[in-house]
mmCIF file of C-alpha atoms in Angstrom:
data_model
loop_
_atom_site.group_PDB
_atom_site.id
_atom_site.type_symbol
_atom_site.label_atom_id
_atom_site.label_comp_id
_atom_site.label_asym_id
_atom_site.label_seq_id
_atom_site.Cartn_x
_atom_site.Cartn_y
_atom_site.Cartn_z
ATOM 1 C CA UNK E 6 37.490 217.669 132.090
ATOM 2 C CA UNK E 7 36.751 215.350 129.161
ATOM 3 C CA UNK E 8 37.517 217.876 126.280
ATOM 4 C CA UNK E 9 40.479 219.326 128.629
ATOM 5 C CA UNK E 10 41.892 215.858 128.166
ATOM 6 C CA UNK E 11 41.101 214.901 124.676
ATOM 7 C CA UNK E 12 42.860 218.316 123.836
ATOM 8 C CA UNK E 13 45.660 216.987 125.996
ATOM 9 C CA UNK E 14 45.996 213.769 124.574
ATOM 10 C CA UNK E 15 46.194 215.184 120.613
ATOM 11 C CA UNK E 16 49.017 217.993 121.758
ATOM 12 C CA UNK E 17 51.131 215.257 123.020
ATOM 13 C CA UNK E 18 50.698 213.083 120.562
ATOM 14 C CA UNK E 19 50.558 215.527 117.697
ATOM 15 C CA UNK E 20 48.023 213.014 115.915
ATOM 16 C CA UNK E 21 46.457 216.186 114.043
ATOM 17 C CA UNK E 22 46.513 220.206 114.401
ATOM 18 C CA UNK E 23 43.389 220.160 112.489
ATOM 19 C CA UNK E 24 41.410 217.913 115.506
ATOM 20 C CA UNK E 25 39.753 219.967 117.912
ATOM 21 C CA UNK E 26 37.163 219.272 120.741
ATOM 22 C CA UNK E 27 34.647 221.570 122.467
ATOM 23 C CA UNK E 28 32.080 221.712 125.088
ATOM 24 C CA UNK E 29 28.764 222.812 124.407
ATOM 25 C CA UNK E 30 25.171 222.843 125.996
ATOM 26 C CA UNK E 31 23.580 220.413 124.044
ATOM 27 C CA UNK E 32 19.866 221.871 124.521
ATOM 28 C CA UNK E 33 21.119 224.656 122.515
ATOM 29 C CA UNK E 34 20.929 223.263 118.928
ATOM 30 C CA UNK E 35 22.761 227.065 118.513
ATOM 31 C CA UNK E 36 26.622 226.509 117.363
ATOM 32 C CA UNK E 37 27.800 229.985 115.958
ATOM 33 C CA UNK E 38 31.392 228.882 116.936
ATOM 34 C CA UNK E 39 31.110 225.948 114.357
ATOM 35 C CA UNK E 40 30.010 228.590 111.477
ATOM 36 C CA UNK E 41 33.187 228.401 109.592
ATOM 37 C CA UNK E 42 34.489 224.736 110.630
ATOM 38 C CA UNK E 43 33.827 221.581 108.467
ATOM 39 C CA UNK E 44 33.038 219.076 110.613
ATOM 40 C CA UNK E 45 34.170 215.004 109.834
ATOM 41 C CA UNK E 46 32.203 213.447 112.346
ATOM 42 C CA UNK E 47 29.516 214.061 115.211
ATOM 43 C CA UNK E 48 29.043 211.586 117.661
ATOM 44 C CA UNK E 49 25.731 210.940 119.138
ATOM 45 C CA UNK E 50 26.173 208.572 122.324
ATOM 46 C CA UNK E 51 22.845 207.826 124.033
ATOM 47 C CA UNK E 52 21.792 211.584 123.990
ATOM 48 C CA UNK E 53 17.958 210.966 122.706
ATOM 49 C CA UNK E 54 16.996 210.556 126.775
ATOM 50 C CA UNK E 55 18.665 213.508 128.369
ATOM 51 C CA UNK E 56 18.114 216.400 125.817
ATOM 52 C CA UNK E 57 15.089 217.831 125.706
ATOM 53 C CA UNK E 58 15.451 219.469 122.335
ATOM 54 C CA UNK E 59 17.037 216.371 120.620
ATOM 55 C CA UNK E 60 15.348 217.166 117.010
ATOM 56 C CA UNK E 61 16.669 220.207 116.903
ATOM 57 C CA UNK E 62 20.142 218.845 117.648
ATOM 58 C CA UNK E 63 20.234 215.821 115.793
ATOM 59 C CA UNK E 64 18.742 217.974 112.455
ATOM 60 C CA UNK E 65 21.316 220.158 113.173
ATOM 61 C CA UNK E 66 23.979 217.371 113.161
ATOM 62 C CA UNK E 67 22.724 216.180 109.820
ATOM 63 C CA UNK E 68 23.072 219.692 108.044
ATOM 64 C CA UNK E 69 26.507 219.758 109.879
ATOM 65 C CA UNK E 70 28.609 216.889 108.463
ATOM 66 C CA UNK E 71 28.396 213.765 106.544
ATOM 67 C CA UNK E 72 29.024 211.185 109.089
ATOM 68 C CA UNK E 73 27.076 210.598 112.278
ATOM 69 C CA UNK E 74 27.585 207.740 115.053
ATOM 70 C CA UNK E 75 24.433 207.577 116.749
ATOM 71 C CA UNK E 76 24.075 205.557 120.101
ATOM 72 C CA UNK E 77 20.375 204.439 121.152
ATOM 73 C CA UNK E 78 19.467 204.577 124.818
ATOM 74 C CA UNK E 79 16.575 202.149 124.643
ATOM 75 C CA UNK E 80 14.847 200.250 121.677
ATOM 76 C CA UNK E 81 11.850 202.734 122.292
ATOM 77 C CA UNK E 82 13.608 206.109 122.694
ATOM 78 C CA UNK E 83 14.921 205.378 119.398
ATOM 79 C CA UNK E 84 11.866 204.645 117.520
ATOM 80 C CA UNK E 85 10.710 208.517 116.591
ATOM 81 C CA UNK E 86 14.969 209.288 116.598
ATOM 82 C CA UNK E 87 15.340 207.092 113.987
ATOM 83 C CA UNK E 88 12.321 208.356 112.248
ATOM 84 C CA UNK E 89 13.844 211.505 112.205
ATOM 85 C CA UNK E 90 16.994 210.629 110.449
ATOM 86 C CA UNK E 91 14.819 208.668 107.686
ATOM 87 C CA UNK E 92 12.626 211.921 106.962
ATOM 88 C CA UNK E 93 16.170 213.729 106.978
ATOM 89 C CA UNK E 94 16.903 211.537 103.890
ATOM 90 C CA UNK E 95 19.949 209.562 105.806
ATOM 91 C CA UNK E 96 21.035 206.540 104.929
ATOM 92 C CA UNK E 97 21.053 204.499 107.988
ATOM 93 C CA UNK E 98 22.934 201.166 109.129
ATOM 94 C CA UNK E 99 23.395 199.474 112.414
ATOM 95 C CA UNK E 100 26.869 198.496 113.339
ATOM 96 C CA UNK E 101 26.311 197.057 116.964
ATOM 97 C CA UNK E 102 23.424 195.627 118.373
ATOM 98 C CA UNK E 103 24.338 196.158 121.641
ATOM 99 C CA UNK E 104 27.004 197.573 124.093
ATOM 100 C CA UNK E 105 28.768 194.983 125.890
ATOM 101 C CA UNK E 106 31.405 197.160 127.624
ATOM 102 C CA UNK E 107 28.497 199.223 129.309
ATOM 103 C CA UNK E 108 29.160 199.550 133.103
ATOM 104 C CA UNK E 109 25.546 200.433 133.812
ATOM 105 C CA UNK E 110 24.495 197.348 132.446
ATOM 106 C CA UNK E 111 22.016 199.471 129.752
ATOM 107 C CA UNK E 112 23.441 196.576 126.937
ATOM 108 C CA UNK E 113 20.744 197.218 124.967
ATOM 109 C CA UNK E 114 22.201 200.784 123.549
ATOM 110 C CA UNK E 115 22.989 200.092 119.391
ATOM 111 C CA UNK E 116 25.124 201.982 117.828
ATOM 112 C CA UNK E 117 23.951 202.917 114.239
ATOM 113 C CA UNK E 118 25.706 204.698 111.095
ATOM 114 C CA UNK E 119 24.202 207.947 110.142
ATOM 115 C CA UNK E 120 24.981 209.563 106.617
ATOM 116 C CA UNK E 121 23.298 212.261 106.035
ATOM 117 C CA UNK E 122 21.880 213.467 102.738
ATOM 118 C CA UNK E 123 22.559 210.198 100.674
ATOM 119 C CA UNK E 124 18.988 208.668 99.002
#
């Protein structure tokens, strides 16, 4: 329903043709659909606790595009996460220490900038 709206939203608003949203099981790190497409941004919101195959993912979001948003669930789910974007050679920087607006009271999800690639 999400990516039925989002695709919506940008037809009525004509913000962009080029914007597109799809929806994808996330514990396949296996995107053949995105083989041609350049891709601006992937967001990463808190995903670390519920995929089981989040390397895999999150490697493949680095060799995808050049800008990540990355959302921690927990201070210690993101420990070997953020690990993995250092060893990926990202340049990492935290823009929120903490989610205010979340409704289940989880405020300690940060929000961190990922760029891939950049030593």
């Amino acid at each position: 329903d999400c990516i039925n709206t989002a695709n919506f939203i940008n037809r009525i608003i004509k913000f962009n043709d080029n914007i597109s949203f799809i929806e994808k099981d996330l514990n396949d790190a296996n995107f053949p659909e995105l083989n041609n497409v350049e891709v601006d941004i992937i967001f990463l919101l808190a995903l670390g606790s519920w995929i089981k195959n989040w390397k895999e993912l999150f490697t493949y979001a680095v060799n995808k595009t050049k800008l990540i948003i990355y959302e921690t669930n927990n201070d210690e789910e993101a420990i070997p996460q953020l690990d993995l974007f250092k060893r990926l050679n990202c340049k990492i920087t935290l823009i929120s220490s903490q989610s205010n607006d979340d409704i289940t009271n989880n405020l300690g999800r940060k929000t961190y900038l990922i760029r891939p690639f950049l030593i």
